[in-house]
Amino acid sequence: MLPKGHLTVATLAVPVALLLAGGLAIQTGEETVTGVLHVVWGDPPEGAPVLRTYLIEDDGGSHELRLDEPQIRALGGITALNGRRATVRGSRVTYRAQASGPLQVQSVGLGAEARAAPLFGSQPFANVACRFPDVPGEPQTVAWFAGLMGGTAPQMDHYWRDVSYDQLNIQGSQAFGWFQLPKPKSDYVGDFDGDGKSEARLGDLATDCANAADPFVDFLPFVGINFMFNDLISCCAWGGGYSLTLDGQTRGYRVTWMPPWAYQSQSVMGHEMGHSFGLPHSSGPYDATYDSQWDVMSSGGACHVRHPEYGCTGPHTISYHKDKLSWIPAERIFTPALGSRQRINLAPLDDPATGTDYLMARIPIDADSFYTVEARRLVGYDDDVPARAVVLHTVAPARSRDAQVVDEDGVGNPNDDGARWLPGEAFVDAINQLTVHVIAETADGFEVEITYGSLVEPTLTVAVAGDGRGTLTSEPAGIVCGPADLGPANQCSASFPITTDVTLTADPDTSDPPSTYLFDGWSGACSGTFPACTLRLMVDESVTADFRVVPPAIGISGTN
């Protein structure tokens, strides 16, 4: 965190003019504006997400900013910008189809990072339904919107109480409408920049919908506004923050912009309200954003059961997000000491009632990233997660999808067996000297052993019988690490029966009686004293990512 009053400035190169598909975008003279940054995430039913960033001045003046991914990374990531005071310098982008467009950013000066207040207590929302004057129909009644915010599963007050361990609620939320917008839909939704794609003027939609409701609604008690529209608003449903001047006050609100397909799905409603609370997307470790069924802030679950009133219901959010909003007590987060090996009990993330068991392990990778470890089960809202299992994420706050599922098999699906860690399996990150070994399933969750700062080298032990057969065990139990098992970044884990019969054959190049045995085609031999032999395995980082036998082959004493 920066000291109070500190100003961080990132200077970013921009072009003088941009030629977009369908029309010329001209940058006008340089401008400097100061205000509060608001991030808005756009989520389509199909395709990639959209990100919008706005700066709202103290008098309510709104400026959409053009920041690309490298610029956002240079500023510390999108969550470091959201809700933060800033001074922005840039050139106005003007398109043929509009008088004034967004501000192409050249530099951003960030004030001291505000420590986010824990998100506790009542956070009431106003559900405001608005219709376009040239689009007929009201897809739901105002009473239905009021019910959506209610306290019975899967209504949103019940959902957020459950997800936050009853530390946050939206009690006091109300519904209002339908109010008619002052302009036709084409004034709010269209191809305004000539790139061939439809865009939504989110600021105008929020301002005009709120102003239409303002004579009938006292907005002062509400911290958030869900704007419900009677038709599509370009590609997406949207969630984030925005500043509005209502009832004589200009202040920031938690805001969603919802088309009918979005507010008629509880999972999407939870996703966008999550954005309004400042939560980013999570995902698998691939290019897709909406591929993880472990988090309402990704795909929103598998939709095993569809509620007749509110559609697909969303699962819990992940431990990283719950910790971000201060919902997990510090004493229930395990952080290992360097050079330690410790067994812990992980309670299911949906249930804090197990007392002193940990809800999350947080394992540092470097100054800018870390692993999280959590337990999930098929209960309640988490009935939509893929399985009862231990789940790991890598977290790097500077990237757009902060948390990404650790998926060992790398086949593009972060919900399959490769992302589910079960008893007898272990995740091994040799580079960072880390082992997460799932020891057993308990009545309340999982027992997990975490070794940090000194790699647990997987060991195979074979008890040799006189007939040349043997019984194989492994330590930690269930680990076999060979060349075919290696995952991304030299991470290795594979399941194997804890006990199985194996056949040992004599090495023809050794003396008779044989003192070395070949084991399943491995390039090395067992070492030890007959009638047992042990293979110790480690990563050979200097040459390849394969595993090798250490120490070099030493024959087994004795005969078979």
Coordinates of C-alpha atoms in Angstrom, one line a residue:
M1 CA 0.0 0.0 0.0
L2 CA 1.2 3.5 -0.8
P3 CA 1.6 6.1 2.0
K4 CA -1.4 8.4 2.5
G5 CA -1.3 11.3 0.1
H6 CA 1.2 9.6 -2.2
L7 CA 0.6 10.1 -6.0
T8 CA 1.5 7.4 -8.4
V9 CA 1.8 8.4 -12.1
A10 CA 2.0 6.0 -15.0
T11 CA 2.7 7.5 -18.4
L12 CA 1.3 5.6 -21.4
A13 CA 1.9 6.2 -25.1
V14 CA -1.2 6.8 -27.3
P15 CA -1.6 7.4 -31.0
V16 CA -2.7 10.8 -32.4
A17 CA -5.6 9.3 -34.5
L18 CA -7.3 5.9 -34.5
L19 CA -8.7 4.4 -37.7
L20 CA -11.5 2.1 -36.7
A21 CA -13.6 -0.2 -38.8
G22 CA -16.3 2.0 -40.4
G23 CA -15.1 5.4 -39.5
L24 CA -12.3 7.8 -38.4
A25 CA -11.7 8.5 -34.8
I26 CA -10.0 11.8 -34.2
Q27 CA -8.3 12.8 -31.0
T28 CA -8.8 16.4 -29.9
G29 CA -6.7 18.5 -27.6
E30 CA -5.3 17.2 -24.4
E31 CA -7.5 17.3 -21.2
T32 CA -6.9 16.7 -17.5
V33 CA -9.7 15.6 -15.3
T34 CA -9.9 14.6 -11.6
G35 CA -12.4 12.4 -9.8
V36 CA -13.2 8.9 -8.7
L37 CA -12.6 5.8 -10.9
H38 CA -15.4 3.3 -11.4
V39 CA -14.9 0.0 -13.1
V40 CA -17.8 -1.8 -14.9
W41 CA -17.7 -5.3 -16.2
G42 CA -19.9 -6.4 -19.1
D43 CA -20.9 -10.0 -19.4
P44 CA -22.5 -11.4 -22.5
P45 CA -24.5 -14.6 -22.7
E46 CA -21.9 -15.8 -25.1
G47 CA -18.4 -14.6 -26.0
A48 CA -15.8 -12.6 -24.2
P49 CA -16.4 -10.0 -21.4
V50 CA -16.1 -6.2 -21.9
L51 CA -14.5 -3.8 -19.5
R52 CA -15.4 -0.2 -19.0
T53 CA -13.7 2.4 -16.8
Y54 CA -15.2 5.7 -15.9
L55 CA -14.0 8.8 -14.1
I56 CA -16.7 10.8 -12.3
E57 CA -15.9 14.3 -11.3
D58 CA -17.1 15.7 -8.0
D59 CA -19.8 17.7 -9.7
G60 CA -21.1 14.6 -11.5
G61 CA -19.3 15.0 -14.8
S62 CA -18.7 11.6 -16.4
H63 CA -15.8 10.5 -18.6
E64 CA -15.4 7.1 -20.1
L65 CA -11.7 6.2 -20.2
R66 CA -9.9 4.1 -22.8
L67 CA -7.4 1.8 -21.0
D68 CA -6.1 -1.4 -22.4
E69 CA -4.8 -4.5 -20.6
P70 CA -1.1 -3.5 -20.5
Q71 CA -2.0 -0.1 -19.1
I72 CA -4.2 -1.6 -16.4
R73 CA -1.4 -4.0 -15.4
A74 CA 1.0 -1.1 -15.2
L75 CA -1.3 0.6 -12.7
G76 CA -1.6 -2.5 -10.5
G77 CA -4.6 -4.3 -11.9
I78 CA -8.3 -3.4 -12.3
T79 CA -9.2 -4.0 -8.6
A80 CA -6.5 -1.4 -7.6
L81 CA -8.3 1.2 -9.7
N82 CA -11.9 0.6 -8.7
G83 CA -13.3 3.3 -6.4
R84 CA -9.9 5.2 -6.3
R85 CA -9.4 8.9 -6.7
A86 CA -7.3 9.8 -9.7
T87 CA -6.2 12.6 -12.0
V88 CA -6.2 11.5 -15.7
R89 CA -4.6 13.2 -18.6
G90 CA -5.5 12.2 -22.2
S91 CA -7.0 13.2 -25.5
R92 CA -10.7 13.1 -26.3
V93 CA -11.6 10.5 -29.0
T94 CA -14.4 11.8 -31.3
Y95 CA -16.2 9.6 -33.7
R96 CA -18.3 10.4 -36.8
A97 CA -21.4 9.1 -35.0
Q98 CA -21.1 11.1 -31.8
A99 CA -20.1 14.6 -30.8
S100 CA -17.8 13.5 -28.0
G101 CA -16.3 10.1 -27.1
P102 CA -14.1 8.5 -24.5
L103 CA -10.8 9.9 -23.2
Q104 CA -7.8 8.1 -24.6
V105 CA -5.6 7.9 -21.5
Q106 CA -2.0 9.2 -21.6
S107 CA -1.2 9.2 -17.9
V108 CA -3.0 8.4 -14.6
G109 CA -2.1 9.8 -11.3
L110 CA -3.5 7.7 -8.5
G111 CA -4.0 9.0 -5.0
A112 CA -3.3 6.9 -1.9
E113 CA -5.0 3.6 -2.1
A114 CA -8.0 3.6 0.1
R115 CA -8.2 0.6 2.3
A116 CA -11.5 -1.0 1.4
A117 CA -13.9 -1.1 4.3
P118 CA -15.1 -4.6 5.1
L119 CA -18.4 -5.3 3.4
F120 CA -20.6 -6.0 6.4
G121 CA -24.1 -5.2 7.4
S122 CA -27.1 -4.0 5.3
Q123 CA -26.4 -3.0 1.7
P124 CA -29.9 -2.2 0.4
F125 CA -30.5 -1.9 -3.3
A126 CA -33.2 -0.1 -5.3
N127 CA -34.5 -2.2 -8.1
V128 CA -35.5 0.4 -10.7
A129 CA -37.3 -0.9 -13.8
C130 CA -37.2 1.3 -16.9
R131 CA -38.7 0.8 -20.4
F132 CA -37.7 2.2 -23.7
P133 CA -40.5 4.3 -25.2
D134 CA -40.3 2.5 -28.5
V135 CA -40.0 -1.0 -27.1
P136 CA -43.3 -2.5 -25.8
G137 CA -43.6 -4.9 -22.9
E138 CA -42.7 -5.2 -19.2
P139 CA -41.1 -8.7 -18.8
Q140 CA -41.7 -8.9 -15.1
T141 CA -43.9 -7.1 -12.6
V142 CA -42.5 -4.7 -9.9
A143 CA -43.7 -7.2 -7.3
W144 CA -41.5 -9.9 -9.0
F145 CA -38.5 -7.6 -8.7
A146 CA -39.2 -7.0 -5.0
G147 CA -39.4 -10.8 -4.5
L148 CA -36.1 -11.3 -6.3
M149 CA -34.4 -9.3 -3.5
G150 CA -36.1 -11.3 -0.7
G151 CA -34.9 -13.5 2.1
T152 CA -36.0 -17.0 1.0
A153 CA -33.8 -19.2 -1.0
P154 CA -32.7 -18.6 -3.8
Q155 CA -33.7 -14.9 -3.5
M156 CA -30.8 -12.5 -3.4
D157 CA -30.9 -11.5 0.3
H158 CA -30.8 -15.1 1.3
Y159 CA -28.0 -15.8 -1.2
W160 CA -25.7 -13.0 0.0
R161 CA -26.4 -13.9 3.7
D162 CA -25.3 -17.4 2.9
V163 CA -22.3 -16.5 0.9
S164 CA -21.0 -14.0 3.4
Y165 CA -21.7 -16.2 6.5
D166 CA -24.5 -13.8 7.4
Q167 CA -22.2 -10.8 7.6
L168 CA -23.8 -9.0 4.7
N169 CA -27.4 -8.6 3.7
I170 CA -29.5 -6.5 1.4
Q171 CA -32.4 -6.1 3.8
G172 CA -34.3 -2.9 3.0
S173 CA -34.1 -3.4 -0.8
Q174 CA -37.2 -2.2 -2.7
A175 CA -38.5 -2.3 -6.2
F176 CA -39.9 0.6 -8.3
G177 CA -41.2 1.1 -11.8
W178 CA -41.9 0.8 -14.6
F179 CA -40.6 4.3 -15.6
Q180 CA -40.3 5.4 -19.2
L181 CA -36.9 6.6 -20.5
P182 CA -37.0 10.0 -22.2
K183 CA -35.3 8.9 -25.5
P184 CA -35.7 6.0 -27.9
K185 CA -33.5 3.0 -27.6
S186 CA -31.3 4.0 -30.5
D187 CA -30.1 7.0 -28.4
Y188 CA -28.7 4.6 -25.8
V189 CA -27.7 1.5 -27.7
G190 CA -26.0 1.5 -31.1
D191 CA -22.8 1.5 -33.1
F192 CA -21.5 4.8 -31.8
D193 CA -17.8 4.4 -32.7
G194 CA -18.2 2.9 -36.2
D195 CA -16.6 -0.4 -35.3
G196 CA -19.5 -2.5 -36.4
K197 CA -20.5 -3.5 -32.9
S198 CA -23.4 -2.3 -30.7
E199 CA -22.4 -0.3 -27.6
A200 CA -24.5 0.8 -24.6
R201 CA -24.2 4.3 -23.3
L202 CA -24.3 3.1 -19.7
G203 CA -23.9 6.5 -18.1
D204 CA -26.9 7.9 -20.0
L205 CA -29.0 4.8 -19.2
A206 CA -28.2 5.1 -15.5
T207 CA -28.7 8.8 -15.3
D208 CA -31.9 8.9 -17.4
C209 CA -33.5 5.9 -15.6
A210 CA -32.6 7.2 -12.2
N211 CA -33.9 10.7 -13.0
A212 CA -37.2 9.2 -14.3
A213 CA -37.6 7.5 -11.0
D214 CA -36.2 10.3 -8.7
P215 CA -39.6 12.1 -8.3
F216 CA -41.1 8.9 -6.9
V217 CA -38.1 7.3 -5.1
D218 CA -36.0 8.5 -2.2
F219 CA -32.5 7.2 -3.1
L220 CA -30.8 8.3 0.1
P221 CA -31.3 5.0 2.0
F222 CA -29.8 2.8 -0.8
V223 CA -26.2 2.0 -1.4
G224 CA -26.9 0.2 -4.8
I225 CA -29.2 0.4 -7.8
N226 CA -30.2 -2.5 -10.0
F227 CA -31.4 -0.9 -13.3
M228 CA -33.8 -3.3 -15.0
F229 CA -34.6 -2.7 -18.6
N230 CA -37.3 -4.2 -20.9
D231 CA -34.9 -5.0 -23.7
L232 CA -31.3 -5.8 -24.6
I233 CA -28.7 -3.2 -23.8
S234 CA -26.1 -4.2 -26.4
C235 CA -24.1 -7.3 -25.7
C236 CA -24.2 -7.7 -22.0
A237 CA -25.4 -7.5 -18.5
W238 CA -23.2 -5.0 -16.6
G239 CA -22.1 -4.6 -13.0
G240 CA -19.7 -2.3 -11.2
G241 CA -20.0 1.2 -9.8
Y242 CA -21.2 4.6 -11.0
S243 CA -21.7 8.1 -9.5
L244 CA -25.1 9.8 -9.8
T245 CA -26.6 13.0 -8.6
L246 CA -29.9 12.1 -6.9
D247 CA -31.9 13.8 -4.2
G248 CA -29.4 16.7 -4.1
Q249 CA -26.4 14.5 -3.5
T250 CA -23.6 13.3 -5.9
R251 CA -22.2 10.0 -4.7
G252 CA -21.1 6.6 -5.8
Y253 CA -23.5 3.7 -6.0
R254 CA -23.1 0.0 -6.5
V255 CA -24.8 -0.4 -9.9
T256 CA -26.0 -3.2 -12.3
W257 CA -27.5 -2.7 -15.7
M258 CA -29.7 -5.8 -16.4
P259 CA -31.5 -6.9 -19.6
P260 CA -34.4 -9.4 -19.2
W261 CA -32.2 -12.6 -19.9
A262 CA -29.9 -11.5 -17.0
Y263 CA -32.3 -10.6 -14.2
Q264 CA -34.4 -13.7 -14.9
S265 CA -31.3 -15.8 -13.9
Q266 CA -30.4 -15.7 -10.2
S267 CA -26.8 -16.8 -11.1
V268 CA -26.3 -13.8 -13.5
M269 CA -27.9 -11.5 -10.9
G270 CA -25.5 -12.7 -8.3
H271 CA -22.6 -12.3 -10.7
E272 CA -23.4 -8.7 -11.6
M273 CA -24.1 -7.8 -8.0
G274 CA -20.7 -9.4 -7.2
H275 CA -19.1 -6.9 -9.6
S276 CA -21.0 -4.1 -7.9
F277 CA -19.3 -5.2 -4.7
G278 CA -15.9 -4.9 -6.5
L279 CA -15.3 -8.6 -7.3
P280 CA -13.5 -9.4 -10.5
H281 CA -13.8 -12.5 -12.7
S282 CA -12.1 -15.8 -11.9
S283 CA -11.5 -18.6 -14.4
G284 CA -9.5 -21.6 -15.3
P285 CA -5.9 -21.1 -16.5
Y286 CA -6.9 -20.7 -20.1
D287 CA -8.1 -18.0 -22.4
A288 CA -11.8 -18.4 -21.5
T289 CA -13.3 -16.3 -18.7
Y290 CA -16.6 -18.1 -18.0
D291 CA -15.2 -21.7 -17.7
S292 CA -15.0 -22.3 -13.9
Q293 CA -18.0 -23.8 -12.3
W294 CA -16.4 -23.2 -8.8
D295 CA -17.4 -19.6 -8.7
V296 CA -20.4 -17.4 -9.3
M297 CA -17.9 -14.8 -10.6
S298 CA -17.0 -17.1 -13.5
S299 CA -19.5 -19.4 -15.2
G300 CA -21.9 -19.3 -12.3
G301 CA -22.2 -23.1 -11.8
A302 CA -23.5 -26.0 -13.8
C303 CA -27.2 -25.2 -13.3
H304 CA -28.1 -28.7 -12.0
V305 CA -31.4 -27.4 -10.8
R306 CA -33.4 -24.6 -12.4
H307 CA -35.6 -22.7 -10.1
P308 CA -39.1 -22.1 -11.6
E309 CA -39.1 -18.4 -10.7
Y310 CA -35.5 -17.3 -10.8
G311 CA -33.7 -19.6 -13.2
C312 CA -30.2 -21.0 -12.6
T313 CA -28.9 -20.4 -9.1
G314 CA -25.2 -19.5 -8.6
P315 CA -22.7 -21.2 -6.3
H316 CA -20.6 -19.5 -3.7
T317 CA -17.7 -17.3 -4.7
I318 CA -14.2 -18.5 -4.0
S319 CA -12.1 -18.1 -0.9
Y320 CA -10.0 -15.3 -2.4
H321 CA -13.1 -13.2 -3.0
K322 CA -14.5 -13.9 0.4
D323 CA -11.2 -12.9 2.0
K324 CA -11.1 -9.8 -0.2
L325 CA -14.4 -8.7 1.3
S326 CA -13.2 -9.6 4.8
W327 CA -15.8 -12.4 5.3
I328 CA -13.2 -15.0 6.4
P329 CA -11.9 -14.3 9.9
A330 CA -8.1 -14.0 10.1
E331 CA -7.8 -16.9 12.4
R332 CA -9.4 -19.2 9.9
I333 CA -6.9 -18.5 7.1
F334 CA -3.8 -20.7 7.2
T335 CA -0.5 -19.2 5.9
P336 CA 2.4 -21.6 6.2
A337 CA 5.8 -20.5 7.5
L338 CA 8.7 -20.9 5.2
G339 CA 10.4 -24.3 5.6
S340 CA 7.4 -25.8 7.4
R341 CA 5.3 -28.9 7.0
Q342 CA 1.9 -28.9 8.7
R343 CA -1.4 -30.8 8.6
I344 CA -4.6 -28.7 8.7
N345 CA -8.3 -29.4 8.5
L346 CA -10.1 -27.5 5.8
A347 CA -13.8 -26.8 6.4
P348 CA -16.1 -26.6 3.3
L349 CA -16.2 -23.1 2.0
D350 CA -20.0 -22.9 2.2
D351 CA -20.2 -23.8 5.9
P352 CA -18.4 -21.8 8.6
A353 CA -20.1 -23.6 11.4
T354 CA -17.4 -26.2 11.9
G355 CA -15.7 -23.9 14.4
T356 CA -11.9 -23.7 14.4
D357 CA -11.1 -25.5 11.1
Y358 CA -9.6 -23.3 8.4
L359 CA -11.7 -22.0 5.5
M360 CA -8.7 -21.1 3.4
A361 CA -5.0 -21.6 3.0
R362 CA -3.0 -18.7 1.5
I363 CA 0.5 -19.7 0.3
P364 CA 2.8 -17.0 -1.1
I365 CA 4.5 -17.5 -4.4
D366 CA 6.3 -14.2 -4.7
A367 CA 5.6 -10.5 -3.8
D368 CA 2.8 -10.3 -6.4
S369 CA 1.0 -13.7 -6.4
F370 CA 0.0 -16.6 -4.2
Y371 CA -2.0 -19.9 -4.1
T372 CA -5.3 -20.4 -2.3
V373 CA -6.5 -23.8 -1.1
E374 CA -10.2 -24.4 -0.3
A375 CA -12.6 -27.3 0.2
R376 CA -15.9 -27.5 -1.6
R377 CA -18.9 -29.9 -1.2
L378 CA -22.2 -30.5 -2.9
V379 CA -24.6 -28.7 -0.5
G380 CA -26.9 -25.7 -0.7
Y381 CA -25.9 -23.2 -3.3
D382 CA -22.7 -25.2 -3.8
D383 CA -24.7 -28.1 -5.2
D384 CA -23.8 -26.5 -8.5
V385 CA -20.0 -27.0 -8.1
P386 CA -18.4 -29.9 -10.0
A387 CA -17.6 -32.2 -7.0
R388 CA -16.7 -32.5 -3.4
A389 CA -13.0 -31.8 -3.5
V390 CA -10.1 -29.6 -2.6
V391 CA -9.6 -26.8 -5.1
L392 CA -6.5 -24.6 -5.7
H393 CA -6.2 -21.2 -7.4
T394 CA -3.3 -19.1 -8.4
V395 CA -3.9 -15.4 -7.6
A396 CA -2.2 -12.5 -9.2
P397 CA -4.1 -9.3 -8.5
A398 CA -2.5 -7.3 -11.4
R399 CA -4.1 -9.5 -14.1
S400 CA -7.6 -9.1 -15.3
R401 CA -8.8 -12.5 -14.0
D402 CA -7.1 -12.4 -10.6
A403 CA -7.8 -16.0 -9.5
Q404 CA -7.3 -19.0 -11.9
V405 CA -8.0 -22.6 -11.1
V406 CA -5.0 -24.9 -10.8
D407 CA -5.8 -27.6 -13.5
E408 CA -3.2 -30.3 -13.5
D409 CA -4.1 -32.1 -16.7
G410 CA -4.1 -28.9 -18.9
V411 CA -6.9 -30.1 -21.2
G412 CA -8.9 -26.9 -21.1
N413 CA -11.5 -27.9 -18.5
P414 CA -11.0 -26.5 -15.0
N415 CA -13.9 -28.5 -13.6
D416 CA -12.7 -32.1 -14.4
D417 CA -10.6 -34.5 -12.4
G418 CA -7.4 -32.5 -13.1
A419 CA -8.8 -29.6 -10.9
R420 CA -10.2 -31.8 -8.1
W421 CA -7.7 -32.8 -5.4
L422 CA -8.9 -35.9 -3.5
P423 CA -7.4 -38.0 -0.7
G424 CA -4.1 -39.6 -1.8
E425 CA -3.4 -36.9 -4.4
A426 CA -0.9 -34.0 -4.1
F427 CA -0.1 -30.9 -6.0
V428 CA 3.7 -30.4 -6.3
D429 CA 5.2 -27.1 -7.4
A430 CA 8.8 -27.9 -7.5
I431 CA 10.0 -24.5 -8.5
N432 CA 8.4 -22.8 -5.5
Q433 CA 9.2 -25.7 -3.2
L434 CA 5.5 -26.4 -2.4
T435 CA 3.5 -29.6 -1.8
V436 CA -0.2 -29.6 -1.0
H437 CA -1.1 -33.2 -0.1
V438 CA -4.7 -34.2 0.5
I439 CA -4.5 -36.7 3.3
A440 CA -8.1 -37.7 4.0
E441 CA -11.7 -36.7 3.8
T442 CA -13.2 -35.9 7.1
A443 CA -16.8 -35.6 8.4
D444 CA -16.6 -31.8 7.9
G445 CA -14.1 -31.4 5.0
F446 CA -10.6 -32.5 4.3
E447 CA -7.3 -33.0 6.1
V448 CA -4.5 -31.4 4.1
E449 CA -0.7 -31.4 4.6
I450 CA 1.1 -28.3 3.3
T451 CA 4.9 -28.3 2.9
Y452 CA 6.3 -24.9 2.0
G453 CA 9.9 -24.0 1.3
S454 CA 11.3 -27.5 1.1
L455 CA 9.9 -29.8 -1.5
V456 CA 8.6 -33.2 -0.4
E457 CA 10.3 -35.5 -2.9
P458 CA 7.9 -38.2 -3.9
T459 CA 9.2 -41.6 -2.8
L460 CA 8.2 -45.0 -4.2
T461 CA 9.0 -48.1 -2.1
V462 CA 8.8 -51.6 -3.3
A463 CA 8.9 -54.5 -0.9
V464 CA 10.5 -57.3 -2.9
A465 CA 9.4 -60.9 -2.7
G466 CA 11.6 -63.9 -3.5
D467 CA 9.7 -64.4 -6.8
G468 CA 10.7 -61.1 -8.2
R469 CA 7.3 -59.5 -7.5
G470 CA 6.8 -56.6 -5.1
T471 CA 4.3 -54.4 -3.4
L472 CA 4.5 -50.7 -4.2
T473 CA 3.7 -47.9 -1.8
S474 CA 4.3 -44.2 -2.1
E475 CA 5.0 -41.3 0.2
P476 CA 3.1 -39.0 0.3
A477 CA 0.4 -41.6 -0.4
G478 CA -0.8 -41.7 -3.9
I479 CA 2.0 -39.8 -5.6
V480 CA 3.7 -41.0 -8.8
C481 CA 5.7 -38.3 -10.6
G482 CA 7.2 -39.3 -13.9
P483 CA 7.8 -37.5 -17.2
A484 CA 4.2 -38.2 -18.4
D485 CA 2.8 -36.7 -15.2
L486 CA 4.4 -33.3 -15.5
G487 CA 2.0 -30.4 -15.7
P488 CA 2.6 -26.7 -16.5
A489 CA 5.5 -24.9 -14.8
N490 CA 7.0 -28.2 -13.6
Q491 CA 4.0 -29.0 -11.4
C492 CA 3.5 -32.7 -10.9
S493 CA 0.8 -34.8 -9.5
A494 CA -0.8 -38.1 -10.4
S495 CA -3.1 -40.6 -8.8
F496 CA -1.9 -44.1 -8.2
P497 CA -3.2 -46.9 -6.1
I498 CA -1.7 -46.6 -2.7
T499 CA -0.8 -50.4 -2.7
T500 CA -0.5 -52.5 -5.8
D501 CA 1.6 -55.5 -7.1
V502 CA 4.4 -54.7 -9.4
T503 CA 6.8 -57.0 -11.3
L504 CA 10.6 -56.4 -11.0
T505 CA 12.9 -57.8 -13.7
A506 CA 16.6 -58.3 -13.4
D507 CA 18.8 -55.9 -15.2
P508 CA 20.7 -58.0 -17.8
D509 CA 23.7 -55.6 -17.6
T510 CA 24.4 -56.4 -14.0
S511 CA 26.3 -59.3 -12.5
D512 CA 24.6 -62.6 -11.6
P513 CA 23.0 -62.8 -9.1
P514 CA 21.3 -59.5 -10.1
S515 CA 21.6 -56.6 -7.8
T516 CA 19.6 -54.1 -9.8
Y517 CA 16.0 -54.3 -10.9
L518 CA 14.2 -52.5 -13.7
F519 CA 10.9 -51.1 -12.6
D520 CA 8.2 -50.5 -15.3
G521 CA 10.7 -49.1 -17.8
W522 CA 12.1 -46.3 -15.6
S523 CA 15.5 -45.2 -16.5
G524 CA 17.0 -45.7 -13.1
A525 CA 17.0 -48.5 -10.5
C526 CA 15.8 -48.9 -7.0
S527 CA 18.3 -48.3 -4.2
G528 CA 18.2 -49.8 -0.8
T529 CA 18.7 -53.0 1.1
F530 CA 17.0 -56.2 0.1
P531 CA 14.1 -57.1 0.4
A532 CA 13.0 -53.4 -0.2
C533 CA 14.0 -50.8 -2.7
T534 CA 13.2 -47.1 -2.9
L535 CA 13.0 -44.7 -5.8
R536 CA 13.4 -41.0 -4.8
L537 CA 12.3 -38.6 -7.5
M538 CA 12.9 -34.9 -8.1
V539 CA 12.7 -32.3 -10.9
D540 CA 15.8 -31.9 -13.1
E541 CA 15.3 -28.2 -13.8
S542 CA 18.7 -27.6 -15.3
V543 CA 18.1 -29.8 -18.4
T544 CA 14.6 -30.9 -18.9
A545 CA 11.3 -30.9 -17.2
D546 CA 11.5 -34.7 -16.8
F547 CA 12.0 -36.5 -13.5
R548 CA 15.1 -38.5 -12.8
V549 CA 16.2 -40.9 -10.2
V550 CA 18.4 -39.7 -7.3
P551 CA 20.9 -40.8 -6.1
P552 CA 22.3 -42.5 -9.2
A553 CA 21.5 -46.2 -9.6
I554 CA 22.7 -48.3 -6.7
G555 CA 22.0 -52.0 -6.8
I556 CA 20.0 -53.8 -4.2
S557 CA 22.1 -56.0 -2.0
G558 CA 21.2 -59.7 -2.0
T559 CA 19.4 -61.9 -4.4
N560 CA 15.8 -62.6 -5.2

